[in-house]
Short mmCIF file of C-alpha atoms and ligand atoms in Angstrom, two decimals:
data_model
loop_
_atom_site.label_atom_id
_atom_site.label_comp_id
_atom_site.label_asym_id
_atom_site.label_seq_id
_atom_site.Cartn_x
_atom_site.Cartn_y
_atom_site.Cartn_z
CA UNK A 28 -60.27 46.18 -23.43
CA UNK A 29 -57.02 44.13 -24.25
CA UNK A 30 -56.03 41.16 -22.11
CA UNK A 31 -52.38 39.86 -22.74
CA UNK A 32 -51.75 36.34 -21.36
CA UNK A 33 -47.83 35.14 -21.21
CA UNK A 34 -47.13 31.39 -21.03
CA UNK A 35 -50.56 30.77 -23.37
CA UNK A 36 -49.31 27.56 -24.00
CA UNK A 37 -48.55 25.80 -20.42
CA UNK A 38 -51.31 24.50 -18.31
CA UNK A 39 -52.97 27.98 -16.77
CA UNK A 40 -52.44 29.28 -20.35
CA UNK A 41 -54.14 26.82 -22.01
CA UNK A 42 -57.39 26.69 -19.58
CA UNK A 43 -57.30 30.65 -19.83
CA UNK A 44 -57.86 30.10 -24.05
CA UNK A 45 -60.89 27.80 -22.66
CA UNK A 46 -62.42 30.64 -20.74
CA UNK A 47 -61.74 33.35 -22.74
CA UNK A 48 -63.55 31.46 -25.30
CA UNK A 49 -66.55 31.21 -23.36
CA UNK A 50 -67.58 35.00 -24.59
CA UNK A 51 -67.45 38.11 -22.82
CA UNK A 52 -66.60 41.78 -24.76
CA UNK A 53 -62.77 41.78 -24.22
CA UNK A 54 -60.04 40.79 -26.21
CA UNK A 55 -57.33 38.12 -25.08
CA UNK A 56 -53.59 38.07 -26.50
CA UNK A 57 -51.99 35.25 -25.91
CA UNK A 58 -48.02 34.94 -26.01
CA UNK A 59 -45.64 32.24 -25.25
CA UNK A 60 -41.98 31.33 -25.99
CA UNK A 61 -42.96 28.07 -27.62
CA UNK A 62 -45.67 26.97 -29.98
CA UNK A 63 -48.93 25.26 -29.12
CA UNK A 64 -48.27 21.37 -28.83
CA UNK A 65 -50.09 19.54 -31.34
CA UNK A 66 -51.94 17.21 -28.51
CA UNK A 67 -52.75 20.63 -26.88
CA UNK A 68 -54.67 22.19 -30.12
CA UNK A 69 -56.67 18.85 -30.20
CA UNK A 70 -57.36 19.15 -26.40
CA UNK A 71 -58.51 22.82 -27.07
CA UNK A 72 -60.52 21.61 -30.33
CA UNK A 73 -62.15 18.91 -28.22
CA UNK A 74 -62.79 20.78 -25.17
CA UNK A 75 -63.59 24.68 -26.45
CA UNK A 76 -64.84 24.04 -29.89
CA UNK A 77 -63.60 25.64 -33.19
CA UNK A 78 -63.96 29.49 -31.66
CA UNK A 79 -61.01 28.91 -29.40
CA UNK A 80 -58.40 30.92 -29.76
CA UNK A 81 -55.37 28.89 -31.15
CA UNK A 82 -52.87 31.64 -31.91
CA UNK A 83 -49.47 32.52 -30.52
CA UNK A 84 -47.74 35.67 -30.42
CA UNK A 85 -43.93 35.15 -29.39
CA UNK A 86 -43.16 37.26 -26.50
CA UNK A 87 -40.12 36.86 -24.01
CA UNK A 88 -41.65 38.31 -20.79
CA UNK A 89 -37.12 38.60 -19.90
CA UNK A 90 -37.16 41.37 -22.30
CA UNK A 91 -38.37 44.08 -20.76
CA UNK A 92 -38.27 46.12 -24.05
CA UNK A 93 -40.00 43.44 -25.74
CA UNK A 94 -43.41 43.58 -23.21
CA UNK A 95 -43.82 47.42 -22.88
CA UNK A 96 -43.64 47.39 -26.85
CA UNK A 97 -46.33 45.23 -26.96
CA UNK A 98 -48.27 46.49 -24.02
CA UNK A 99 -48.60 50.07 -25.66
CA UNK A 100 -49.14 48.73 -29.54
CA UNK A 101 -51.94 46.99 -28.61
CA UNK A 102 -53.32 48.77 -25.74
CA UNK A 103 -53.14 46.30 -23.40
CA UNK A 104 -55.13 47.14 -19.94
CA UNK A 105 -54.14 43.66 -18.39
CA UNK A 106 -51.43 40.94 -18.19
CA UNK A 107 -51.96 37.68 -16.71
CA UNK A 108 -48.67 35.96 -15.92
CA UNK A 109 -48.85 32.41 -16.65
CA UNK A 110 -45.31 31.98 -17.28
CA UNK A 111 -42.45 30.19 -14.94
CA UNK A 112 -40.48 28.24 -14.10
CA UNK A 113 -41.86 25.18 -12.91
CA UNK A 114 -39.68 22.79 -12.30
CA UNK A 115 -39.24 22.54 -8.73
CA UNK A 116 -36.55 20.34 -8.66
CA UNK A 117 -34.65 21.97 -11.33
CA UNK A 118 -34.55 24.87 -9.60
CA UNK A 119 -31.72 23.71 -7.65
CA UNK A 120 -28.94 23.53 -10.33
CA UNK A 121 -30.74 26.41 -12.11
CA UNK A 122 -31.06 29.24 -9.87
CA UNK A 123 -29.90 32.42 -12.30
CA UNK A 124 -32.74 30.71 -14.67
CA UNK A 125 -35.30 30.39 -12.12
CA UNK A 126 -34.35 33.93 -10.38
CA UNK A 127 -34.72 35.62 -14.15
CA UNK A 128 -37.97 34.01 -14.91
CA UNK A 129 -39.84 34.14 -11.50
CA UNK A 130 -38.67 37.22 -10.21
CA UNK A 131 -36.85 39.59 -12.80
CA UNK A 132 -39.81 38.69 -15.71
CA UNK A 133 -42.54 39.72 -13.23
CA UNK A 134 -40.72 42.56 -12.71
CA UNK A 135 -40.67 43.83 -16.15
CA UNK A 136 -44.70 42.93 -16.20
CA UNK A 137 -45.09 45.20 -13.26
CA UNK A 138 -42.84 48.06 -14.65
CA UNK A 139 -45.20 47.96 -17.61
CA UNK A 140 -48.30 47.98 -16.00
CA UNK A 141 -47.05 51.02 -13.95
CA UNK A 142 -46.77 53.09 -16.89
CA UNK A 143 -49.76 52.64 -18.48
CA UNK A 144 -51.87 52.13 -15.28
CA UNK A 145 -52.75 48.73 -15.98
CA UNK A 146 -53.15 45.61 -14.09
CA UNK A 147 -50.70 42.79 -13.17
CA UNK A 148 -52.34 39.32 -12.28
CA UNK A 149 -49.66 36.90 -11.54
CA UNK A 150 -49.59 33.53 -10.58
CA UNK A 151 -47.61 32.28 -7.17
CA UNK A 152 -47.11 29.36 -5.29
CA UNK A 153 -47.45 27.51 -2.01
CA UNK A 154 -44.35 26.77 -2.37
CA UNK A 155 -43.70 30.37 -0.91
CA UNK A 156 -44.53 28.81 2.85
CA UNK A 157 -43.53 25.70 4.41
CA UNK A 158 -39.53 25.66 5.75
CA UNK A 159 -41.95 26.60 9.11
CA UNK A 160 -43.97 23.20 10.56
CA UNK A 161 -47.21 24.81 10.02
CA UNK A 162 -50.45 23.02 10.72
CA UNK A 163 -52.93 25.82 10.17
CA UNK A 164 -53.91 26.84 7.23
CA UNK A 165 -51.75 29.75 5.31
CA UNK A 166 -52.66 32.79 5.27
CA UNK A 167 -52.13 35.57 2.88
CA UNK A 168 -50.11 37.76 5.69
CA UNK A 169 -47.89 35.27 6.77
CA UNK A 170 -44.56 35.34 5.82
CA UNK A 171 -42.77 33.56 3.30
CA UNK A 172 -40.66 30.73 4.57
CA UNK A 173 -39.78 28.80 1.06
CA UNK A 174 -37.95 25.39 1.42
CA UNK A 175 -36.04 25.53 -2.10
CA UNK A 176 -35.01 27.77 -5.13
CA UNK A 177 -37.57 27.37 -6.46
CA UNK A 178 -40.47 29.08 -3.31
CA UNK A 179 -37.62 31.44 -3.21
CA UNK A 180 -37.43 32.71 -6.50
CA UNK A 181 -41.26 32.99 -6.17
CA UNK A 182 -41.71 34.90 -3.30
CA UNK A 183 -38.78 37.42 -4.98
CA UNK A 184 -41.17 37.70 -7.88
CA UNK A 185 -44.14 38.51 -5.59
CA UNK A 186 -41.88 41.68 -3.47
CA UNK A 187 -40.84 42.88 -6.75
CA UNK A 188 -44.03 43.36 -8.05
CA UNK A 189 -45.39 44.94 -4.32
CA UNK A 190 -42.40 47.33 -5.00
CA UNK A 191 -43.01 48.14 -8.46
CA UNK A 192 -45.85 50.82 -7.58
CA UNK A 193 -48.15 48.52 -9.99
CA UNK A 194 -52.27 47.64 -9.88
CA UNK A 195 -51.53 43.94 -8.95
CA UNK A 196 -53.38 40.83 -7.58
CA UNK A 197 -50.91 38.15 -7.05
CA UNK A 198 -52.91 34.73 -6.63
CA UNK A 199 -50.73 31.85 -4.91
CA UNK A 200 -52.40 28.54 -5.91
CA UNK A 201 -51.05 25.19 -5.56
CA UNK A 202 -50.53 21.43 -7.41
CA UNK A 203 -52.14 22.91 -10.32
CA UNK A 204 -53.03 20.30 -12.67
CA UNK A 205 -55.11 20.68 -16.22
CA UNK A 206 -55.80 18.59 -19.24
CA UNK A 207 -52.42 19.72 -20.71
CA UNK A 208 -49.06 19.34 -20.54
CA UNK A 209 -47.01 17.57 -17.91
CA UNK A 210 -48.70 17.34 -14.83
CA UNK A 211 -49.23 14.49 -11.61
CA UNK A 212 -52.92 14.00 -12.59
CA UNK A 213 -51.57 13.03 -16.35
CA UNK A 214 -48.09 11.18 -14.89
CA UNK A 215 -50.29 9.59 -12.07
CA UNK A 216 -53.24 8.66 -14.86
CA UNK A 217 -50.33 6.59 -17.02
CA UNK A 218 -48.23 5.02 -13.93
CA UNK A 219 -51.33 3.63 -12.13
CA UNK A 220 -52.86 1.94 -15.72
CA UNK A 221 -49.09 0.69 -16.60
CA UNK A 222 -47.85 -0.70 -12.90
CA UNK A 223 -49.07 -3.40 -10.42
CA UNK A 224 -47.96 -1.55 -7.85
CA UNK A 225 -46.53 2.22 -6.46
CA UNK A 226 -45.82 4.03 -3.63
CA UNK A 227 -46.78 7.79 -3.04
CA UNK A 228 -46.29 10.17 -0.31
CA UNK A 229 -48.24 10.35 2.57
CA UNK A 230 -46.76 13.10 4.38
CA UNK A 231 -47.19 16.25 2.34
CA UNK A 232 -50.62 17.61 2.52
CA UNK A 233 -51.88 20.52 0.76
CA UNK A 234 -54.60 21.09 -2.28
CA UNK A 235 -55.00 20.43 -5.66
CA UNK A 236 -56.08 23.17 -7.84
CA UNK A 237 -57.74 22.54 -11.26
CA UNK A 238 -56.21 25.15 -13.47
CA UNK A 239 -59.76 25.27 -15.59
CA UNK A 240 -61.17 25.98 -12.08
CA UNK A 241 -57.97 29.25 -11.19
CA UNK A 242 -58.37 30.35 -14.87
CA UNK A 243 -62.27 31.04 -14.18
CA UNK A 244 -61.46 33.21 -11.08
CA UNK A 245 -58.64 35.41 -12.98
CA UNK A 246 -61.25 35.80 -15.44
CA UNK A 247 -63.54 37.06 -13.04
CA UNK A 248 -61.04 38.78 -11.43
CA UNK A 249 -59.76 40.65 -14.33
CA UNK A 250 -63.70 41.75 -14.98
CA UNK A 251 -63.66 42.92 -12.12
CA UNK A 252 -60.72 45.68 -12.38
CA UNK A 253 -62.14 46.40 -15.82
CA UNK A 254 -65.45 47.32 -14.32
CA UNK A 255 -64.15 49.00 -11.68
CA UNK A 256 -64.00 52.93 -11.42
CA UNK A 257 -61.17 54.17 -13.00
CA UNK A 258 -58.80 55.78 -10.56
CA UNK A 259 -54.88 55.50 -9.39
CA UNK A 260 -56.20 52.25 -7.27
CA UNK A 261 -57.41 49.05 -7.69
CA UNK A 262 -59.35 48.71 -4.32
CA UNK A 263 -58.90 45.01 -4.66
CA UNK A 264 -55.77 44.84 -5.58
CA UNK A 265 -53.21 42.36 -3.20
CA UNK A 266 -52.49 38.92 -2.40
CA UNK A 267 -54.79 36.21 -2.66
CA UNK A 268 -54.84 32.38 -1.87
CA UNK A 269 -56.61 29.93 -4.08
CA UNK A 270 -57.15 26.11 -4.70
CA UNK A 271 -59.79 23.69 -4.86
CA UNK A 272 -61.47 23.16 -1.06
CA UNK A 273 -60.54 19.99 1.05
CA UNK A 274 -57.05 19.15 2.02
CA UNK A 275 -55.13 15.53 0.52
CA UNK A 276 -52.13 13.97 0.72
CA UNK A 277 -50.26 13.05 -2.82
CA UNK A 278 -51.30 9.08 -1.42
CA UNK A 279 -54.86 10.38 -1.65
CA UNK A 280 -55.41 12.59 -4.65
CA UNK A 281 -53.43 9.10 -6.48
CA UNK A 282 -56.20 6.82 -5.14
CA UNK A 283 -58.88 9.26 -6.72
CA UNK A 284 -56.72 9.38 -9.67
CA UNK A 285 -56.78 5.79 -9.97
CA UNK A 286 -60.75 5.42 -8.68
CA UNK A 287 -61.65 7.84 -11.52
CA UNK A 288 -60.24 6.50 -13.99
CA UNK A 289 -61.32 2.98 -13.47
CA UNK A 290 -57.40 1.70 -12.76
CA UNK A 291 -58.31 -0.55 -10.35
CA UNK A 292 -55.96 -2.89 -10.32
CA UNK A 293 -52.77 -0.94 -9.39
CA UNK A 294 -51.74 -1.49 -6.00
CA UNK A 295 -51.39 1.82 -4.64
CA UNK A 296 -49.40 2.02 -1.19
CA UNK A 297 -48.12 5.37 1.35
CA UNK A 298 -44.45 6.05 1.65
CA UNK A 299 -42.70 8.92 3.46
CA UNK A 300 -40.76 11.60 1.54
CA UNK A 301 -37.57 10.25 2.04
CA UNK A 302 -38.03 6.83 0.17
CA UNK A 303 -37.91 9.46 -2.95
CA UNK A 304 -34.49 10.99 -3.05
CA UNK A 305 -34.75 14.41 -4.31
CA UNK A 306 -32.25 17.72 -4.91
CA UNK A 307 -35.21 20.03 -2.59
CA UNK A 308 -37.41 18.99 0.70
CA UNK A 309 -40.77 20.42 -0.04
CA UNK A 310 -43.33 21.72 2.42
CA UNK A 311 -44.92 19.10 4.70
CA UNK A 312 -48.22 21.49 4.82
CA UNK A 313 -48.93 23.43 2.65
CA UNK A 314 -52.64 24.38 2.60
CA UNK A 315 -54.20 27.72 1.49
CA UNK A 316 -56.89 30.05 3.48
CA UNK A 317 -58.95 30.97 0.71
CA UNK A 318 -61.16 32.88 2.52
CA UNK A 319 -60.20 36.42 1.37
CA UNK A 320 -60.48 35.58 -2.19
CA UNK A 321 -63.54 33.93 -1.61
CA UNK A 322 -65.36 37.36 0.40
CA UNK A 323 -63.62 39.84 -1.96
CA UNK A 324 -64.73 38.58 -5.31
CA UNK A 325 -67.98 36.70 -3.79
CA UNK A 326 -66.60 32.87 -5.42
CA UNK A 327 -67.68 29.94 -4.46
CA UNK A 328 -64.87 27.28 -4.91
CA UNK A 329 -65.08 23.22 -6.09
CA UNK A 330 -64.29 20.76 -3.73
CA UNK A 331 -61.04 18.96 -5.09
CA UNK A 332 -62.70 15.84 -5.84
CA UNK A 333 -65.39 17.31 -8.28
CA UNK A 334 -62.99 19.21 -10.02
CA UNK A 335 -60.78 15.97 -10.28
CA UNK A 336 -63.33 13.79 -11.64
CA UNK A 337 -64.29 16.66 -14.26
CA UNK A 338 -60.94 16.64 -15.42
CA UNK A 339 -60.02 12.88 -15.64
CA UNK A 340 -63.49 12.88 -17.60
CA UNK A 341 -62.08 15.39 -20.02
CA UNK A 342 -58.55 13.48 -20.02
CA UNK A 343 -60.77 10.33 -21.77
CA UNK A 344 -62.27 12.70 -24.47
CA UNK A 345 -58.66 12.38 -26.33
N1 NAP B 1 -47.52 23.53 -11.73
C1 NAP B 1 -47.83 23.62 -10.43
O1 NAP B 1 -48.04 22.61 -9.73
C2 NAP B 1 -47.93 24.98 -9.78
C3 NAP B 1 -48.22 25.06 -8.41
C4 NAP B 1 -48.35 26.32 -7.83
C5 NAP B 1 -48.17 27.46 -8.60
N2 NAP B 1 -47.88 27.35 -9.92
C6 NAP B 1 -47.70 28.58 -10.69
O2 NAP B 1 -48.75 28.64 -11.63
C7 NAP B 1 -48.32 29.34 -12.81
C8 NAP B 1 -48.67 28.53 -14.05
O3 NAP B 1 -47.99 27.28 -13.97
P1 NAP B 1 -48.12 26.19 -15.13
O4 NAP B 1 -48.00 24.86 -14.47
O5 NAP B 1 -49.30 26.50 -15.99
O6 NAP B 1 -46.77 26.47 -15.93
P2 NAP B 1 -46.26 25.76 -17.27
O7 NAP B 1 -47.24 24.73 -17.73
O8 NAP B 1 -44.84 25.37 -17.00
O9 NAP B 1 -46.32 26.95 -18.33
C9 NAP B 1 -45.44 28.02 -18.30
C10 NAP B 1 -45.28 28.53 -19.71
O10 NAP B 1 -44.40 29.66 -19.69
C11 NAP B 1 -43.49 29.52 -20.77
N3 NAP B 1 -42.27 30.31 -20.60
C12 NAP B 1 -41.06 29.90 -20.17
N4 NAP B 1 -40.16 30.89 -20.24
C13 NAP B 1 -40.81 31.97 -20.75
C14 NAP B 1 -40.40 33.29 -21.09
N5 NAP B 1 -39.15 33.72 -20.90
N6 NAP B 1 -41.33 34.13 -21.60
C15 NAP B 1 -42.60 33.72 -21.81
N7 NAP B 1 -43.03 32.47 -21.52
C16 NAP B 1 -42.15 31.60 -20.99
C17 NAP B 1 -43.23 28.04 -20.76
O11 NAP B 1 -42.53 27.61 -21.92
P3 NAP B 1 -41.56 26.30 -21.76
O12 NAP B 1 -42.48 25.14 -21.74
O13 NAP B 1 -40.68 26.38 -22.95
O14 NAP B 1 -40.80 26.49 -20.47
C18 NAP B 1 -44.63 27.49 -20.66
O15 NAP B 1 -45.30 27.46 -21.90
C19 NAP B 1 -46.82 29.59 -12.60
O16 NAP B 1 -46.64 30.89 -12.10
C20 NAP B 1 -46.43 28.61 -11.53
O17 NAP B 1 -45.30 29.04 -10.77
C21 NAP B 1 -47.77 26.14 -10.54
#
């Protein structure tokens, strides 16, 4: 069976290369719009061995043409849509770009899917919830309340695909951080070695989610629908919630940063949300029930501190 992974070279890409490495009878694609970073092929070299895939195929998941091409030339059974855009802030100044990428791209993944009768897993955000002042938990049901262009342009993503007619599991995960790329783990690693002193936000609480920890469960996922009888349904098929376990504030997950990696000496301090100008208010709580995910595919899932101190460990391997 064929796997085709879009945005192979962001964070989730990058961890998926990891797993996919890790054996199993099926064979990954992975595409991007960019090349592979050099600092990202050592960190895949370092942390996967030699046998880790390393190859790009340039696809623009905007061109619809352009996917269902490569969807029936290579016979692909599954995409995984790891590509965005990410930049929550940007969003705001960028909303045709945001609205193209996040909702018409997924789209076009969907449509594909449809005709071949293949699988969509795509990737959404917390950032779907949160104009609400929730204090409970979010649950896959609820509706979408999105503070910003960037939630909004998600959620669109997420109804397009649900109208498409598509086999889909849509996955909303949040603060996803990795060994790659630009991420608060890797910004929050450097600031905390390089200042005396910083403040971070106490009051938005939610989850870290180690993408090496989200690309395991789409693995599993994605085994199985491929294991599953063949039929016009996926019986699993919907929306899921997933992140590490245990709930943080950005204050918090920075003094584990800082703990972990032995930068001891930066004086780390809470501030409220509005000490840090910025173009979009994000959610003030924003933590995921993950307990569908958990009784449909039968995962247990890291505590957000392990999976932190993994990853800082891997961080010092470059
Ligand atoms: N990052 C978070 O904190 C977070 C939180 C919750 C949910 N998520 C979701 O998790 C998923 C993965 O996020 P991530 O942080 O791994 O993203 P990422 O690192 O920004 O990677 C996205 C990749 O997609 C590529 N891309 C951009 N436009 C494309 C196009 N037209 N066709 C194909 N590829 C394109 C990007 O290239 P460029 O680098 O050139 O743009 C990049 O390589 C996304 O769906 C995101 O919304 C992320």
């Amino acid at each position: 069976m064929t796997i085709l992974v879009t945005g192979g070279n962001g964070q989730l890409g990058n961890e998926m290369r990891i797993v996919a490495s890790r054996g199993g009878s099926d064979r990954y694609i992975f595409t991007d719009v960019v090349d592979a970073s050099a600092e990202s092929v050592a960190m895949l070299r370092k942390l996967a061995g030699d046998g880790v895939d390393l190859s790009t195929v340039k696809l623009d998941i905007t061109d619809l043409e352009a996917v269902r091409k490569i969807v029936k030339a290579e016979g692909v059974s599954v995409i995984v849509n790891c590509a965005a855009y990410t930049n929550v802030d940007g969003a705001e100044s960028n909303q045709d770009l945001a609205e193209l990428l996040n909702a018409q791209a997924p789209q076009n993944l969907a449509s594909a899917m449809k005709e071949v009768g293949g699988l969509l897993v795509h990737i959404s955000t917390d950032y779907v919830f949160g104009k609400e002042p929730y204090n409970t938990p979010c649950r896959e049901d609820q509706n979408g309340t999105p503070t910003g262009v960037y939630g909004l342009t998600k959620l669109h993503g997420e109804q397009n695909i649900l109208a498409s007619g598509c086999k889909y599991v849509i996955i909303r995960t949040a603060w996803l951080y990795s060994e790659f790329g630009k991420n608060f783990v890797r910004t929050m690693l450097n600031l905390t070695a390089t200042r005396p002193e910083l403040k971070v936000v106490f009051d938005q609480v939610g989850t870290p989610t180690y993408a090496g920890d989200l690309a395991q469960v789409i693995f599993d996922v994605t085994e199985d629908f491929l294991h599953a009888d063949a039929g016009s349904s996926y019986r699993n098929a919907g929306i899921y919630h997933y992140s590490n376990e245990g709930v943080c504030s950005w204050y918090d997950f920075t003094k584990m940063i800082a703990e972990y990696s032995g930068h001891l000496d930066c004086n780390i301090q809470p501030c409220h949300s509005d000490e840090f100008p910025s173009p979009v208010k994000r959610p003030a709580f924003s933590v995921l029930d993950k307990t569908k995910i958990k009784q449909t595919f039968g995962i247990s899932i890291p505590y957000w501190t392990d999976s932190l101190k993994k990853c800082v460990k891997n961080l010092n391997l470059v």
